[in-house]
């Protein structure tokens, strides 16, 4: 082909290309091809179709994640509230909230008959556990939602998780006492170690529990003082209201007539057990165990009785009254008191022996006086 023919062929090819219409540019969006194609078909703009994933699909997905998180949190909180409040126990029937039914419950028998204190105890325990469950659910949902949103934004989560772990460690170290209080309170509620209305000995204070929380336990002592004790500071607690109790009464009866005194105590204790006013508070009849110890004043007889919880104090007072009255009627108390004069001066009390009758004046030395100055009288022998 001659050069002239080559030039003519090139001119015709350029003319054909110039006459044919140029095709429209096609968008490139592999993340969401369907959405990209739909936007391109509607608008005909490639740049708008390519940006639809970033400006339209991502915000919609983030909004959907947040909406689902809010919905899940609402449903979980509503379920927990229903488990806490859906109960007929607050009207005095004694039914426990649904949240507490899988957990063990330890409470005094007297509280089971109390239509006011029992629902309040259960309500506070259920509310505290419900608060813990709601907080845990909210925290878990928030963390999951935050991670999903950050992932949608294309952020690398590994450095963020490492930084969050360091910050959490620092916060936990600084607030370890607060965390300790909450953890101790949670286990205390789960195990039902004590509740509203229980008489407890928490070490720092002893008295009746008035309120139970995750961080603070409120106790009112016998003098009416209200103590606020952090749950993390309670290392041991003695509950005097759970199960049963035992009254122990020790009475000195002297050296003479121990058998007679023991029989008198058994008779008086049996009368107390037969009294209808006190029989409901006694689990077992009173028992005179015999001589518990020997002191300078003579033999000490021990009497015990097993009672229902929270009735040991009034039963103990009545038992001591019955026993001392019986000994007084039998004349044993007079024989014990005949050999001792108990002085109670305003400046302090010291037991003094009676003045000597057969000893000549001036023969009683200091050693004799000191021998009797440390002895105690009858009134200190009984205890619970």
PDB file of C-alpha atoms in Angstrom, residues 120-316:
ATOM      1  CA  UNK A 120     -40.156  -4.712 102.123  1.00  0.00           C
ATOM      2  CA  UNK A 121     -37.233  -7.093 102.593  1.00  0.00           C
ATOM      3  CA  UNK A 122     -37.982  -8.873  99.339  1.00  0.00           C
ATOM      4  CA  UNK A 123     -38.613  -5.616  97.473  1.00  0.00           C
ATOM      5  CA  UNK A 124     -35.257  -4.121  98.442  1.00  0.00           C
ATOM      6  CA  UNK A 125     -33.395  -7.300  97.557  1.00  0.00           C
ATOM      7  CA  UNK A 126     -35.163  -7.611  94.193  1.00  0.00           C
ATOM      8  CA  UNK A 127     -34.656  -3.921  93.389  1.00  0.00           C
ATOM      9  CA  UNK A 128     -30.945  -4.119  94.152  1.00  0.00           C
ATOM     10  CA  UNK A 129     -30.472  -7.230  92.000  1.00  0.00           C
ATOM     11  CA  UNK A 130     -32.586  -5.688  89.242  1.00  0.00           C
ATOM     12  CA  UNK A 131     -30.419  -2.571  89.301  1.00  0.00           C
ATOM     13  CA  UNK A 132     -27.310  -4.720  88.851  1.00  0.00           C
ATOM     14  CA  UNK A 133     -28.839  -6.630  85.938  1.00  0.00           C
ATOM     15  CA  UNK A 134     -30.007  -3.421  84.238  1.00  0.00           C
ATOM     16  CA  UNK A 135     -26.570  -1.840  84.578  1.00  0.00           C
ATOM     17  CA  UNK A 136     -24.834  -4.931  83.196  1.00  0.00           C
ATOM     18  CA  UNK A 137     -27.250  -5.142  80.257  1.00  0.00           C
ATOM     19  CA  UNK A 138     -26.816  -1.445  79.426  1.00  0.00           C
ATOM     20  CA  UNK A 139     -23.020  -1.678  79.588  1.00  0.00           C
ATOM     21  CA  UNK A 140     -22.858  -4.761  77.341  1.00  0.00           C
ATOM     22  CA  UNK A 141     -25.229  -3.267  74.765  1.00  0.00           C
ATOM     23  CA  UNK A 142     -23.343   0.048  74.743  1.00  0.00           C
ATOM     24  CA  UNK A 143     -19.956  -1.619  74.202  1.00  0.00           C
ATOM     25  CA  UNK A 144     -21.256  -3.834  71.383  1.00  0.00           C
ATOM     26  CA  UNK A 145     -22.992  -0.891  69.699  1.00  0.00           C
ATOM     27  CA  UNK A 146     -19.898   1.301  69.922  1.00  0.00           C
ATOM     28  CA  UNK A 147     -17.696  -1.385  68.383  1.00  0.00           C
ATOM     29  CA  UNK A 148     -20.133  -1.970  65.511  1.00  0.00           C
ATOM     30  CA  UNK A 149     -20.395   1.774  64.771  1.00  0.00           C
ATOM     31  CA  UNK A 150     -16.630   2.226  64.801  1.00  0.00           C
ATOM     32  CA  UNK A 151     -16.281  -0.767  62.502  1.00  0.00           C
ATOM     33  CA  UNK A 152     -18.759   0.805  60.080  1.00  0.00           C
ATOM     34  CA  UNK A 153     -16.692   3.973  60.060  1.00  0.00           C
ATOM     35  CA  UNK A 154     -13.653   1.952  59.038  1.00  0.00           C
ATOM     36  CA  UNK A 155     -11.621   2.514  62.186  1.00  0.00           C
ATOM     37  CA  UNK A 156      -9.107  -0.054  63.384  1.00  0.00           C
ATOM     38  CA  UNK A 157     -10.409  -1.446  66.675  1.00  0.00           C
ATOM     39  CA  UNK A 158      -7.203  -3.090  67.880  1.00  0.00           C
ATOM     40  CA  UNK A 159      -5.474   0.118  69.107  1.00  0.00           C
ATOM     41  CA  UNK A 160      -8.741   1.368  70.595  1.00  0.00           C
ATOM     42  CA  UNK A 161      -9.276  -1.855  72.529  1.00  0.00           C
ATOM     43  CA  UNK A 162      -5.710  -1.754  73.825  1.00  0.00           C
ATOM     44  CA  UNK A 163      -6.112   1.861  74.951  1.00  0.00           C
ATOM     45  CA  UNK A 164      -9.475   1.082  76.544  1.00  0.00           C
ATOM     46  CA  UNK A 165      -7.909  -1.792  78.455  1.00  0.00           C
ATOM     47  CA  UNK A 166      -5.192   0.461  79.851  1.00  0.00           C
ATOM     48  CA  UNK A 167      -7.717   3.147  80.832  1.00  0.00           C
ATOM     49  CA  UNK A 168      -9.987   0.544  82.428  1.00  0.00           C
ATOM     50  CA  UNK A 169      -7.081  -0.848  84.414  1.00  0.00           C
ATOM     51  CA  UNK A 170      -6.166   2.609  85.683  1.00  0.00           C
ATOM     52  CA  UNK A 171      -9.766   3.444  86.604  1.00  0.00           C
ATOM     53  CA  UNK A 172     -10.219   0.078  88.300  1.00  0.00           C
ATOM     54  CA  UNK A 173      -7.051   0.557  90.320  1.00  0.00           C
ATOM     55  CA  UNK A 174      -8.125   4.033  91.406  1.00  0.00           C
ATOM     56  CA  UNK A 175     -11.693   2.996  92.256  1.00  0.00           C
ATOM     57  CA  UNK A 176     -10.895  -0.428  93.659  1.00  0.00           C
ATOM     58  CA  UNK A 177     -12.685   0.320  96.935  1.00  0.00           C
ATOM     59  CA  UNK A 178     -15.842   1.249  95.052  1.00  0.00           C
ATOM     60  CA  UNK A 179     -15.611  -1.886  92.927  1.00  0.00           C
ATOM     61  CA  UNK A 180     -14.998  -3.926  96.070  1.00  0.00           C
ATOM     62  CA  UNK A 181     -18.145  -2.488  97.672  1.00  0.00           C
ATOM     63  CA  UNK A 182     -20.301  -3.301  94.645  1.00  0.00           C
ATOM     64  CA  UNK A 183     -18.946  -6.832  94.236  1.00  0.00           C
ATOM     65  CA  UNK A 184     -19.397  -7.599  97.936  1.00  0.00           C
ATOM     66  CA  UNK A 185     -22.916  -6.178  97.869  1.00  0.00           C
ATOM     67  CA  UNK A 186     -23.844  -8.241  94.828  1.00  0.00           C
ATOM     68  CA  UNK A 187     -22.683 -11.512  96.390  1.00  0.00           C
ATOM     69  CA  UNK A 188     -24.365 -10.587  99.664  1.00  0.00           C
ATOM     70  CA  UNK A 189     -27.688 -10.141  97.858  1.00  0.00           C
ATOM     71  CA  UNK A 190     -27.306 -13.287  95.783  1.00  0.00           C
ATOM     72  CA  UNK A 191     -26.515 -15.387  98.858  1.00  0.00           C
ATOM     73  CA  UNK A 192     -29.121 -13.622 101.047  1.00  0.00           C
ATOM     74  CA  UNK A 193     -26.652 -13.258 103.895  1.00  0.00           C
ATOM     75  CA  UNK A 194     -28.976 -10.739 105.568  1.00  0.00           C
ATOM     76  CA  UNK A 195     -31.901  -8.540 104.702  1.00  0.00           C
ATOM     77  CA  UNK A 196     -34.200  -5.832 105.985  1.00  0.00           C
ATOM     78  CA  UNK A 197     -35.399  -6.642 109.496  1.00  0.00           C
ATOM     79  CA  UNK A 198     -32.548  -9.008 110.407  1.00  0.00           C
ATOM     80  CA  UNK A 199     -30.575  -8.467 113.609  1.00  0.00           C
ATOM     81  CA  UNK A 200     -26.906  -8.706 112.665  1.00  0.00           C
ATOM     82  CA  UNK A 201     -23.442  -8.187 114.099  1.00  0.00           C
ATOM     83  CA  UNK A 202     -21.330  -6.627 111.341  1.00  0.00           C
ATOM     84  CA  UNK A 203     -18.252  -5.999 113.450  1.00  0.00           C
ATOM     85  CA  UNK A 204     -18.323  -2.212 113.236  1.00  0.00           C
ATOM     86  CA  UNK A 205     -21.955  -2.078 114.365  1.00  0.00           C
ATOM     87  CA  UNK A 206     -24.677  -4.382 115.627  1.00  0.00           C
ATOM     88  CA  UNK A 207     -28.396  -3.870 115.287  1.00  0.00           C
ATOM     89  CA  UNK A 208     -31.371  -4.185 112.961  1.00  0.00           C
ATOM     90  CA  UNK A 209     -30.856  -3.884 109.210  1.00  0.00           C
ATOM     91  CA  UNK A 210     -32.976  -1.030 107.854  1.00  0.00           C
ATOM     92  CA  UNK A 211     -31.797  -0.869 104.226  1.00  0.00           C
ATOM     93  CA  UNK A 212     -29.666  -2.985 101.921  1.00  0.00           C
ATOM     94  CA  UNK A 213     -27.933  -1.605  98.835  1.00  0.00           C
ATOM     95  CA  UNK A 214     -25.158  -2.549  96.483  1.00  0.00           C
ATOM     96  CA  UNK A 215     -22.676  -0.215  98.176  1.00  0.00           C
ATOM     97  CA  UNK A 216     -24.109   0.630 101.605  1.00  0.00           C
ATOM     98  CA  UNK A 217     -25.876  -1.348 104.337  1.00  0.00           C
ATOM     99  CA  UNK A 218     -27.847   0.678 106.903  1.00  0.00           C
ATOM    100  CA  UNK A 219     -28.027  -0.655 110.479  1.00  0.00           C
ATOM    101  CA  UNK A 220     -29.771   0.875 113.505  1.00  0.00           C
ATOM    102  CA  UNK A 221     -28.328  -0.199 116.853  1.00  0.00           C
ATOM    103  CA  UNK A 222     -30.061  -0.582 120.220  1.00  0.00           C
ATOM    104  CA  UNK A 223     -29.397   3.083 121.091  1.00  0.00           C
ATOM    105  CA  UNK A 224     -31.119   4.255 117.904  1.00  0.00           C
ATOM    106  CA  UNK A 225     -27.911   5.257 116.117  1.00  0.00           C
ATOM    107  CA  UNK A 226     -28.013   4.660 112.351  1.00  0.00           C
ATOM    108  CA  UNK A 227     -24.808   3.169 110.922  1.00  0.00           C
ATOM    109  CA  UNK A 228     -23.945   3.317 107.224  1.00  0.00           C
ATOM    110  CA  UNK A 229     -21.463   0.542 106.492  1.00  0.00           C
ATOM    111  CA  UNK A 230     -19.782  -0.023 103.141  1.00  0.00           C
ATOM    112  CA  UNK A 231     -20.295  -3.583 101.984  1.00  0.00           C
ATOM    113  CA  UNK A 232     -16.618  -3.965 101.129  1.00  0.00           C
ATOM    114  CA  UNK A 233     -15.680  -3.230 104.752  1.00  0.00           C
ATOM    115  CA  UNK A 234     -17.835  -6.062 106.139  1.00  0.00           C
ATOM    116  CA  UNK A 235     -15.373  -8.923 106.479  1.00  0.00           C
ATOM    117  CA  UNK A 236     -17.651 -11.051 108.655  1.00  0.00           C
ATOM    118  CA  UNK A 237     -21.283 -10.796 109.693  1.00  0.00           C
ATOM    119  CA  UNK A 238     -23.277 -12.700 112.285  1.00  0.00           C
ATOM    120  CA  UNK A 239     -27.000 -12.994 111.581  1.00  0.00           C
ATOM    121  CA  UNK A 240     -29.043 -13.509 114.735  1.00  0.00           C
ATOM    122  CA  UNK A 241     -32.318 -13.805 112.829  1.00  0.00           C
ATOM    123  CA  UNK A 242     -31.744 -16.822 110.589  1.00  0.00           C
ATOM    124  CA  UNK A 243     -32.738 -20.336 111.533  1.00  0.00           C
ATOM    125  CA  UNK A 244     -32.997 -20.825 115.285  1.00  0.00           C
ATOM    126  CA  UNK A 245     -31.400 -19.445 118.440  1.00  0.00           C
ATOM    127  CA  UNK A 246     -30.438 -20.775 121.844  1.00  0.00           C
ATOM    128  CA  UNK A 247     -30.749 -19.120 125.234  1.00  0.00           C
ATOM    129  CA  UNK A 248     -28.072 -19.971 127.804  1.00  0.00           C
ATOM    130  CA  UNK A 249     -28.627 -19.014 131.459  1.00  0.00           C
ATOM    131  CA  UNK A 250     -25.921 -19.637 134.087  1.00  0.00           C
ATOM    132  CA  UNK A 251     -26.962 -19.246 137.749  1.00  0.00           C
ATOM    133  CA  UNK A 252     -24.670 -19.732 140.787  1.00  0.00           C
ATOM    134  CA  UNK A 253     -26.412 -21.768 143.488  1.00  0.00           C
ATOM    135  CA  UNK A 254     -23.659 -22.192 146.084  1.00  0.00           C
ATOM    136  CA  UNK A 255     -22.059 -25.393 147.302  1.00  0.00           C
ATOM    137  CA  UNK A 256     -24.944 -26.776 149.359  1.00  0.00           C
ATOM    138  CA  UNK A 257     -28.137 -28.131 147.821  1.00  0.00           C
ATOM    139  CA  UNK A 258     -26.994 -28.412 144.202  1.00  0.00           C
ATOM    140  CA  UNK A 259     -29.367 -31.306 143.501  1.00  0.00           C
ATOM    141  CA  UNK A 260     -32.249 -29.431 145.106  1.00  0.00           C
ATOM    142  CA  UNK A 261     -31.498 -26.289 143.093  1.00  0.00           C
ATOM    143  CA  UNK A 262     -31.287 -28.258 139.839  1.00  0.00           C
ATOM    144  CA  UNK A 263     -34.678 -29.857 140.503  1.00  0.00           C
ATOM    145  CA  UNK A 264     -36.206 -26.459 141.251  1.00  0.00           C
ATOM    146  CA  UNK A 265     -34.810 -25.070 137.987  1.00  0.00           C
ATOM    147  CA  UNK A 266     -36.206 -28.036 136.016  1.00  0.00           C
ATOM    148  CA  UNK A 267     -39.657 -27.517 137.492  1.00  0.00           C
ATOM    149  CA  UNK A 268     -39.628 -23.789 136.723  1.00  0.00           C
ATOM    150  CA  UNK A 269     -38.392 -24.377 133.170  1.00  0.00           C
ATOM    151  CA  UNK A 270     -41.086 -27.003 132.561  1.00  0.00           C
ATOM    152  CA  UNK A 271     -43.769 -24.535 133.648  1.00  0.00           C
ATOM    153  CA  UNK A 272     -42.443 -22.031 131.129  1.00  0.00           C
ATOM    154  CA  UNK A 273     -42.584 -24.632 128.349  1.00  0.00           C
ATOM    155  CA  UNK A 274     -46.215 -25.456 129.222  1.00  0.00           C
ATOM    156  CA  UNK A 275     -47.259 -21.801 129.145  1.00  0.00           C
ATOM    157  CA  UNK A 276     -49.293 -21.190 125.924  1.00  0.00           C
ATOM    158  CA  UNK A 277     -47.946 -17.640 125.788  1.00  0.00           C
ATOM    159  CA  UNK A 278     -44.397 -18.919 125.299  1.00  0.00           C
ATOM    160  CA  UNK A 279     -44.792 -22.383 123.797  1.00  0.00           C
ATOM    161  CA  UNK A 280     -44.897 -21.062 120.210  1.00  0.00           C
ATOM    162  CA  UNK A 281     -41.476 -19.460 120.661  1.00  0.00           C
ATOM    163  CA  UNK A 282     -39.833 -22.651 121.952  1.00  0.00           C
ATOM    164  CA  UNK A 283     -38.496 -25.265 119.538  1.00  0.00           C
ATOM    165  CA  UNK A 284     -37.369 -27.632 122.300  1.00  0.00           C
ATOM    166  CA  UNK A 285     -38.307 -27.560 126.003  1.00  0.00           C
ATOM    167  CA  UNK A 286     -35.789 -25.972 128.385  1.00  0.00           C
ATOM    168  CA  UNK A 287     -33.097 -28.289 129.716  1.00  0.00           C
ATOM    169  CA  UNK A 288     -31.042 -27.996 132.900  1.00  0.00           C
ATOM    170  CA  UNK A 289     -27.635 -29.335 131.897  1.00  0.00           C
ATOM    171  CA  UNK A 290     -26.199 -29.397 135.407  1.00  0.00           C
ATOM    172  CA  UNK A 291     -23.079 -27.914 136.939  1.00  0.00           C
ATOM    173  CA  UNK A 292     -21.260 -25.858 134.319  1.00  0.00           C
ATOM    174  CA  UNK A 293     -18.385 -24.590 136.463  1.00  0.00           C
ATOM    175  CA  UNK A 294     -17.182 -24.081 140.010  1.00  0.00           C
ATOM    176  CA  UNK A 295     -16.438 -20.548 141.210  1.00  0.00           C
ATOM    177  CA  UNK A 296     -15.585 -18.957 144.527  1.00  0.00           C
ATOM    178  CA  UNK A 297     -19.322 -18.530 145.126  1.00  0.00           C
ATOM    179  CA  UNK A 298     -20.104 -22.180 144.486  1.00  0.00           C
ATOM    180  CA  UNK A 299     -21.484 -24.299 141.668  1.00  0.00           C
ATOM    181  CA  UNK A 300     -22.972 -22.693 138.555  1.00  0.00           C
ATOM    182  CA  UNK A 301     -25.954 -24.457 136.976  1.00  0.00           C
ATOM    183  CA  UNK A 302     -26.583 -23.991 133.257  1.00  0.00           C
ATOM    184  CA  UNK A 303     -30.042 -23.985 131.683  1.00  0.00           C
ATOM    185  CA  UNK A 304     -30.559 -23.861 127.904  1.00  0.00           C
ATOM    186  CA  UNK A 305     -33.576 -23.597 125.636  1.00  0.00           C
ATOM    187  CA  UNK A 306     -33.821 -23.637 121.829  1.00  0.00           C
ATOM    188  CA  UNK A 307     -36.073 -20.900 120.428  1.00  0.00           C
ATOM    189  CA  UNK A 308     -37.215 -19.494 117.133  1.00  0.00           C
ATOM    190  CA  UNK A 309     -35.119 -16.730 115.630  1.00  0.00           C
ATOM    191  CA  UNK A 310     -35.534 -13.226 117.044  1.00  0.00           C
ATOM    192  CA  UNK A 311     -37.431 -14.541 120.083  1.00  0.00           C
ATOM    193  CA  UNK A 312     -34.353 -15.522 122.084  1.00  0.00           C
ATOM    194  CA  UNK A 313     -34.164 -12.190 123.889  1.00  0.00           C
ATOM    195  CA  UNK A 314     -37.684 -12.098 125.298  1.00  0.00           C
ATOM    196  CA  UNK A 315     -37.608 -15.843 126.041  1.00  0.00           C
ATOM    197  CA  UNK A 316     -34.284 -15.382 127.833  1.00  0.00           C
TER     198      UNK A 316
END
